[in-house]
Amino acid sequence: MTTGSETAHTIVTAAILVIGDEILSGRTKDKNIGYIAEYCTAIGIDVREVRIVPDVEDEIITAVRALSERHDHVFSTGGIGPTHDDITADAMAKAFGVTIDHDPRAVAILTTHYGEANLNEARMRMARIPAGADLIDNPVSKAPGFTIRNVHVMAGVPVIMQAMLDAVTATISTGAKMLSATVPASMGEGRIAAGLGALQKDFPDVSIGSYPKMLDGGFATDIVLRSRDQSRLDLAVRAVEGLIASLLVQRS
Amino acid sequence: MTTGSETAHTIVTAAILVIGDEILSGRTKDKNIGYIAEYCTAIGIDVREVRIVPDVEDEIITAVRALSERHDHVFSTGGIGPTHDDITADAMAKAFGVTIDHDPRAVAILTTHYGEANLNEARMRMARIPAGADLIDNPVSKAPGFTIRNVHVMAGVPVIMQAMLDAVTATISTGAKMLSATVPASMGEGRIAAGLGALQKDFPDVSIGSYPKMLDGGFATDIVLRSRDQSRLDLAVRAVEGLIASLLVQRS
C-alpha cells in the first residue's frame, strides 16, 4: 500500500523475472524469489511484482520489456548457461534491440578459468553478452551475468545467483527502507478484523497486513505493520497491541 | 518447448496468480507455486506462466485478465480472508464486470460453522462471492473459495489451498500428461552441451533441458527430457545415455 506521506522518502522499486521450464513444471522448486525479495526489502528496494516464464524467447522478451518499463530494476534468474536451452542472453538483446556477440571481457574470464584447450564452443556461449551491457562478477563458477539497461541478468543456481546479487546490489542506489514489525495475536482473523480495519483508517501511512496461520490445531494471526517512518510504525504497533489486549479481556 | 507433433494431443494450460504483499516483501516464502506446478504436471495440465502481485486492486485486475485470456485455467492464491487487506474477491468481480454480494450458499456454510452469534461482519466478508461464481469447498476452515469464469480463487494458507486444489481439479478436464525422464550426468554442462544441442535437433518433439547442480564441490548436470509420447521419450533417453557414455570414454 502506498500513501501520500511516502512521497517524502525515496522509493526504489524492482521486479523479479524467473526464467525456466523446470520451475513451471514443478520439477525444481524456486528458491530465488524469496531470497531476492527478503534481500531487497532489507537494503531498501521494494519488490512490486514477480513473473515466472518458460524458456521461450517471445515470453522472455514480452515479460522483461513490461517489467523494465514499470520498475527501477529487474532481477532475472536462469537461462545463462552453455546449453541449447539457455536463451536468456539472446532474448535480452532482442528485447532491447541491441546486438549480441562474444564479449572480450567475458572471453578473457572464461579463458583464464577453463584454459584455452577446454574453452569449447558451448562454453564460449557463456561469453555472449548484449552490446553495451556491464558484466556481473561470478565468484563461484566464473561465467558472468550482466546488466543491460535496468535489468540484472543472473544465473539460476541459487549459490551463484546469491553471489551475483551481492555484486550487483553493491553498485545500485537504494531507497528508504520499509520498516516492519510483527505483532502476534492468539486469535483467528475473524475476531480482530473489524478493529484492524478501523486502525488501518487511522494509520493510512502504515500498511497493516493480517496473516492467518495454524497454531496448535487452531488459528492464530500475525499482524504485520510496515512503514518507512519509525515513529508512526511504533505508534501503530502500540495501537494494535491495545486492540488485541481489549479483545482478550472481552473473551475472559 | 512446443512442437508440431504435440497438436495430436489435447493440451490444457494454466497460469498461477499469487496475491500478497507478504510474498513480495520476502516475509513469507511462497510454498504454493511449486506445489500447484507439480500437481498440475502430474494430472495433465501445463503451467505456462506465474505472476505474483501485491494486495492492490488494479494490479490484481490487470494480472487476472491477462492470464485468464491466455490460458485454459488460472489458479489464484491469497487474499480471501476476513480482514481489510483481503481484497481478492472484490477485485475478481471487477475484473470480470460482475456484481458481488453475500452469497446465500456461503452464508449458510459460515452460519453452520461459526453459529449465528459469532458470525460477525468481518467473517461475513468471507461470504462475499462474485455473481455467477461456483463455490470451492474448504474442508479445513470452511470459508469457501470460488471459480469465476476460468479462474479458481483459493486461499493462501498452504493446507487450505491444497484441499481446495483437490476439490477444484476434480471438476475440470485435463489434457495429455507431459511425461518426463531425468538422466544424471557426472559432468558440467559445458562438456555435454554440444551433443545435447545436436540431439535436440534430432528430437524436435522431445524437450531436452539441462540443469546444472553442485555435487561434491564440482558441477554435475541433470538432463531432463519431456514429451507426451512415451516411445519418443524412451528413444531420446537412450540417445542421451549414449552421449554421456561416449563422453566418459573420451575422458578415460
PDB file of N, CA and C in Angstrom, chain B residues 46-98:
ATOM      1  N   ASP B  46      -0.607 -28.085 -18.140  1.00  0.00           N
ATOM      2  CA  ASP B  46       0.696 -27.417 -18.301  1.00  0.00           C
ATOM      3  C   ASP B  46       0.650 -26.022 -17.693  1.00  0.00           C
ATOM      4  N   VAL B  47       1.413 -25.776 -16.656  1.00  0.00           N
ATOM      5  CA  VAL B  47       1.521 -24.416 -16.122  1.00  0.00           C
ATOM      6  C   VAL B  47       2.499 -23.643 -17.007  1.00  0.00           C
ATOM      7  N   ARG B  48       2.018 -22.571 -17.602  1.00  0.00           N
ATOM      8  CA  ARG B  48       2.817 -21.844 -18.588  1.00  0.00           C
ATOM      9  C   ARG B  48       3.360 -20.508 -18.073  1.00  0.00           C
ATOM     10  N   GLU B  49       2.821 -20.021 -16.960  1.00  0.00           N
ATOM     11  CA  GLU B  49       3.162 -18.667 -16.527  1.00  0.00           C
ATOM     12  C   GLU B  49       2.752 -18.495 -15.074  1.00  0.00           C
ATOM     13  N   VAL B  50       3.524 -17.725 -14.326  1.00  0.00           N
ATOM     14  CA  VAL B  50       3.188 -17.400 -12.940  1.00  0.00           C
ATOM     15  C   VAL B  50       3.385 -15.910 -12.729  1.00  0.00           C
ATOM     16  N   ARG B  51       2.477 -15.288 -11.992  1.00  0.00           N
ATOM     17  CA  ARG B  51       2.703 -13.901 -11.577  1.00  0.00           C
ATOM     18  C   ARG B  51       2.434 -13.776 -10.079  1.00  0.00           C
ATOM     19  N   ILE B  52       3.230 -12.950  -9.435  1.00  0.00           N
ATOM     20  CA  ILE B  52       2.980 -12.584  -8.040  1.00  0.00           C
ATOM     21  C   ILE B  52       2.715 -11.085  -8.022  1.00  0.00           C
ATOM     22  N   VAL B  53       1.584 -10.691  -7.460  1.00  0.00           N
ATOM     23  CA  VAL B  53       1.202  -9.272  -7.422  1.00  0.00           C
ATOM     24  C   VAL B  53       0.879  -8.864  -5.986  1.00  0.00           C
ATOM     25  N   PRO B  54       0.947  -7.557  -5.701  1.00  0.00           N
ATOM     26  CA  PRO B  54       0.655  -7.086  -4.340  1.00  0.00           C
ATOM     27  C   PRO B  54      -0.852  -7.013  -4.086  1.00  0.00           C
ATOM     28  N   ASP B  55      -1.216  -6.696  -2.834  1.00  0.00           N
ATOM     29  CA  ASP B  55      -2.624  -6.510  -2.463  1.00  0.00           C
ATOM     30  C   ASP B  55      -3.106  -5.156  -2.953  1.00  0.00           C
ATOM     31  N   VAL B  56      -3.105  -4.976  -4.249  1.00  0.00           N
ATOM     32  CA  VAL B  56      -3.510  -3.708  -4.871  1.00  0.00           C
ATOM     33  C   VAL B  56      -4.509  -4.064  -5.972  1.00  0.00           C
ATOM     34  N   GLU B  57      -5.705  -3.495  -5.863  1.00  0.00           N
ATOM     35  CA  GLU B  57      -6.798  -3.923  -6.732  1.00  0.00           C
ATOM     36  C   GLU B  57      -6.455  -3.865  -8.220  1.00  0.00           C
ATOM     37  N   ASP B  58      -5.911  -2.735  -8.670  1.00  0.00           N
ATOM     38  CA  ASP B  58      -5.611  -2.600 -10.099  1.00  0.00           C
ATOM     39  C   ASP B  58      -4.615  -3.655 -10.579  1.00  0.00           C
ATOM     40  N   GLU B  59      -3.662  -3.975  -9.713  1.00  0.00           N
ATOM     41  CA  GLU B  59      -2.646  -4.970 -10.100  1.00  0.00           C
ATOM     42  C   GLU B  59      -3.282  -6.355 -10.232  1.00  0.00           C
ATOM     43  N   ILE B  60      -4.176  -6.681  -9.320  1.00  0.00           N
ATOM     44  CA  ILE B  60      -4.861  -7.980  -9.379  1.00  0.00           C
ATOM     45  C   ILE B  60      -5.723  -8.057 -10.637  1.00  0.00           C
ATOM     46  N   ILE B  61      -6.462  -6.988 -10.905  1.00  0.00           N
ATOM     47  CA  ILE B  61      -7.365  -6.967 -12.062  1.00  0.00           C
ATOM     48  C   ILE B  61      -6.586  -7.119 -13.371  1.00  0.00           C
ATOM     49  N   THR B  62      -5.525  -6.341 -13.518  1.00  0.00           N
ATOM     50  CA  THR B  62      -4.719  -6.412 -14.744  1.00  0.00           C
ATOM     51  C   THR B  62      -4.139  -7.808 -14.947  1.00  0.00           C
ATOM     52  N   ALA B  63      -3.623  -8.366 -13.863  1.00  0.00           N
ATOM     53  CA  ALA B  63      -2.964  -9.676 -13.988  1.00  0.00           C
ATOM     54  C   ALA B  63      -3.980 -10.778 -14.296  1.00  0.00           C
ATOM     55  N   VAL B  64      -5.116 -10.776 -13.589  1.00  0.00           N
ATOM     56  CA  VAL B  64      -6.042 -11.893 -13.793  1.00  0.00           C
ATOM     57  C   VAL B  64      -6.690 -11.831 -15.176  1.00  0.00           C
ATOM     58  N   ARG B  65      -6.943 -10.631 -15.654  1.00  0.00           N
ATOM     59  CA  ARG B  65      -7.488 -10.535 -17.024  1.00  0.00           C
ATOM     60  C   ARG B  65      -6.494 -11.076 -18.044  1.00  0.00           C
ATOM     61  N   ALA B  66      -5.241 -10.682 -17.911  1.00  0.00           N
ATOM     62  CA  ALA B  66      -4.218 -11.124 -18.872  1.00  0.00           C
ATOM     63  C   ALA B  66      -4.076 -12.649 -18.837  1.00  0.00           C
ATOM     64  N   LEU B  67      -4.026 -13.204 -17.634  1.00  0.00           N
ATOM     65  CA  LEU B  67      -3.812 -14.650 -17.514  1.00  0.00           C
ATOM     66  C   LEU B  67      -5.050 -15.436 -17.935  1.00  0.00           C
ATOM     67  N   SER B  68      -6.218 -14.917 -17.603  1.00  0.00           N
ATOM     68  CA  SER B  68      -7.462 -15.601 -17.947  1.00  0.00           C
ATOM     69  C   SER B  68      -7.660 -15.704 -19.452  1.00  0.00           C
ATOM     70  N   GLU B  69      -7.234 -14.661 -20.168  1.00  0.00           N
ATOM     71  CA  GLU B  69      -7.371 -14.668 -21.629  1.00  0.00           C
ATOM     72  C   GLU B  69      -6.428 -15.657 -22.296  1.00  0.00           C
ATOM     73  N   ARG B  70      -5.249 -15.818 -21.689  1.00  0.00           N
ATOM     74  CA  ARG B  70      -4.189 -16.577 -22.361  1.00  0.00           C
ATOM     75  C   ARG B  70      -4.194 -18.067 -22.057  1.00  0.00           C
ATOM     76  N   HIS B  71      -4.863 -18.448 -20.948  1.00  0.00           N
ATOM     77  CA  HIS B  71      -4.735 -19.843 -20.520  1.00  0.00           C
ATOM     78  C   HIS B  71      -6.099 -20.473 -20.256  1.00  0.00           C
ATOM     79  N   ASP B  72      -6.143 -21.807 -20.296  1.00  0.00           N
ATOM     80  CA  ASP B  72      -7.406 -22.503 -20.043  1.00  0.00           C
ATOM     81  C   ASP B  72      -7.872 -22.298 -18.602  1.00  0.00           C
ATOM     82  N   HIS B  73      -6.925 -22.274 -17.683  1.00  0.00           N
ATOM     83  CA  HIS B  73      -7.270 -22.100 -16.270  1.00  0.00           C
ATOM     84  C   HIS B  73      -6.292 -21.146 -15.600  1.00  0.00           C
ATOM     85  N   VAL B  74      -6.794 -20.457 -14.565  1.00  0.00           N
ATOM     86  CA  VAL B  74      -5.922 -19.665 -13.698  1.00  0.00           C
ATOM     87  C   VAL B  74      -6.182 -20.121 -12.269  1.00  0.00           C
ATOM     88  N   PHE B  75      -5.115 -20.420 -11.549  1.00  0.00           N
ATOM     89  CA  PHE B  75      -5.239 -20.749 -10.130  1.00  0.00           C
ATOM     90  C   PHE B  75      -4.697 -19.574  -9.333  1.00  0.00           C
ATOM     91  N   SER B  76      -5.559 -18.927  -8.544  1.00  0.00           N
ATOM     92  CA  SER B  76      -5.060 -17.824  -7.716  1.00  0.00           C
ATOM     93  C   SER B  76      -5.012 -18.253  -6.261  1.00  0.00           C
ATOM     94  N   THR B  77      -4.070 -17.686  -5.527  1.00  0.00           N
ATOM     95  CA  THR B  77      -3.955 -17.961  -4.095  1.00  0.00           C
ATOM     96  C   THR B  77      -3.839 -16.644  -3.340  1.00  0.00           C
ATOM     97  N   GLY B  78      -4.535 -16.570  -2.196  1.00  0.00           N
ATOM     98  CA  GLY B  78      -4.346 -15.455  -1.280  1.00  0.00           C
ATOM     99  C   GLY B  78      -5.414 -14.382  -1.357  1.00  0.00           C
ATOM    100  N   GLY B  79      -5.640 -13.721  -0.210  1.00  0.00           N
ATOM    101  CA  GLY B  79      -6.487 -12.528  -0.177  1.00  0.00           C
ATOM    102  C   GLY B  79      -7.966 -12.770  -0.075  1.00  0.00           C
ATOM    103  N   ILE B  80      -8.385 -13.962   0.410  1.00  0.00           N
ATOM    104  CA  ILE B  80      -9.839 -14.191   0.529  1.00  0.00           C
ATOM    105  C   ILE B  80     -10.276 -14.357   1.991  1.00  0.00           C
ATOM    106  N   GLY B  81      -9.501 -13.831   2.924  1.00  0.00           N
ATOM    107  CA  GLY B  81      -9.862 -13.906   4.341  1.00  0.00           C
ATOM    108  C   GLY B  81     -10.801 -12.779   4.749  1.00  0.00           C
ATOM    109  N   PRO B  82     -10.970 -12.570   6.079  1.00  0.00           N
ATOM    110  CA  PRO B  82     -11.962 -11.620   6.593  1.00  0.00           C
ATOM    111  C   PRO B  82     -11.424 -10.210   6.837  1.00  0.00           C
ATOM    112  N   THR B  83     -10.132  -9.954   6.620  1.00  0.00           N
ATOM    113  CA  THR B  83      -9.589  -8.646   7.022  1.00  0.00           C
ATOM    114  C   THR B  83      -9.587  -7.634   5.885  1.00  0.00           C
ATOM    115  N   HIS B  84      -9.342  -6.379   6.265  1.00  0.00           N
ATOM    116  CA  HIS B  84      -9.432  -5.267   5.314  1.00  0.00           C
ATOM    117  C   HIS B  84      -8.481  -5.414   4.133  1.00  0.00           C
ATOM    118  N   ASP B  85      -7.370  -6.165   4.349  1.00  0.00           N
ATOM    119  CA  ASP B  85      -6.408  -6.323   3.257  1.00  0.00           C
ATOM    120  C   ASP B  85      -6.739  -7.518   2.363  1.00  0.00           C
ATOM    121  N   ASP B  86      -7.848  -8.174   2.604  1.00  0.00           N
ATOM    122  CA  ASP B  86      -8.288  -9.291   1.747  1.00  0.00           C
ATOM    123  C   ASP B  86      -9.225  -8.747   0.688  1.00  0.00           C
ATOM    124  N   ILE B  87      -8.671  -8.425  -0.471  1.00  0.00           N
ATOM    125  CA  ILE B  87      -9.458  -7.716  -1.486  1.00  0.00           C
ATOM    126  C   ILE B  87      -9.626  -8.530  -2.767  1.00  0.00           C
ATOM    127  N   THR B  88      -9.231  -9.799  -2.709  1.00  0.00           N
ATOM    128  CA  THR B  88      -9.234 -10.604  -3.931  1.00  0.00           C
ATOM    129  C   THR B  88     -10.635 -10.780  -4.519  1.00  0.00           C
ATOM    130  N   ALA B  89     -11.632 -11.095  -3.675  1.00  0.00           N
ATOM    131  CA  ALA B  89     -12.978 -11.375  -4.206  1.00  0.00           C
ATOM    132  C   ALA B  89     -13.533 -10.150  -4.934  1.00  0.00           C
ATOM    133  N   ASP B  90     -13.404  -8.986  -4.303  1.00  0.00           N
ATOM    134  CA  ASP B  90     -13.895  -7.766  -4.955  1.00  0.00           C
ATOM    135  C   ASP B  90     -13.129  -7.471  -6.245  1.00  0.00           C
ATOM    136  N   ALA B  91     -11.820  -7.707  -6.220  1.00  0.00           N
ATOM    137  CA  ALA B  91     -11.026  -7.456  -7.428  1.00  0.00           C
ATOM    138  C   ALA B  91     -11.444  -8.389  -8.568  1.00  0.00           C
ATOM    139  N   MET B  92     -11.750  -9.635  -8.239  1.00  0.00           N
ATOM    140  CA  MET B  92     -12.167 -10.593  -9.273  1.00  0.00           C
ATOM    141  C   MET B  92     -13.509 -10.169  -9.882  1.00  0.00           C
ATOM    142  N   ALA B  93     -14.436  -9.721  -9.015  1.00  0.00           N
ATOM    143  CA  ALA B  93     -15.738  -9.262  -9.521  1.00  0.00           C
ATOM    144  C   ALA B  93     -15.532  -8.097 -10.498  1.00  0.00           C
ATOM    145  N   LYS B  94     -14.693  -7.141 -10.100  1.00  0.00           N
ATOM    146  CA  LYS B  94     -14.429  -6.004 -11.000  1.00  0.00           C
ATOM    147  C   LYS B  94     -13.745  -6.445 -12.287  1.00  0.00           C
ATOM    148  N   ALA B  95     -12.816  -7.366 -12.168  1.00  0.00           N
ATOM    149  CA  ALA B  95     -12.076  -7.818 -13.353  1.00  0.00           C
ATOM    150  C   ALA B  95     -13.018  -8.378 -14.407  1.00  0.00           C
ATOM    151  N   PHE B  96     -14.087  -9.053 -13.948  1.00  0.00           N
ATOM    152  CA  PHE B  96     -14.989  -9.684 -14.901  1.00  0.00           C
ATOM    153  C   PHE B  96     -16.318  -8.949 -15.034  1.00  0.00           C
ATOM    154  N   GLY B  97     -16.394  -7.756 -14.423  1.00  0.00           N
ATOM    155  CA  GLY B  97     -17.575  -6.919 -14.614  1.00  0.00           C
ATOM    156  C   GLY B  97     -18.852  -7.500 -14.066  1.00  0.00           C
ATOM    157  N   VAL B  98     -18.771  -8.178 -12.939  1.00  0.00           N
ATOM    158  CA  VAL B  98     -19.982  -8.713 -12.309  1.00  0.00           C
ATOM    159  C   VAL B  98     -20.136  -8.102 -10.917  1.00  0.00           C
TER     160      VAL B  98
END
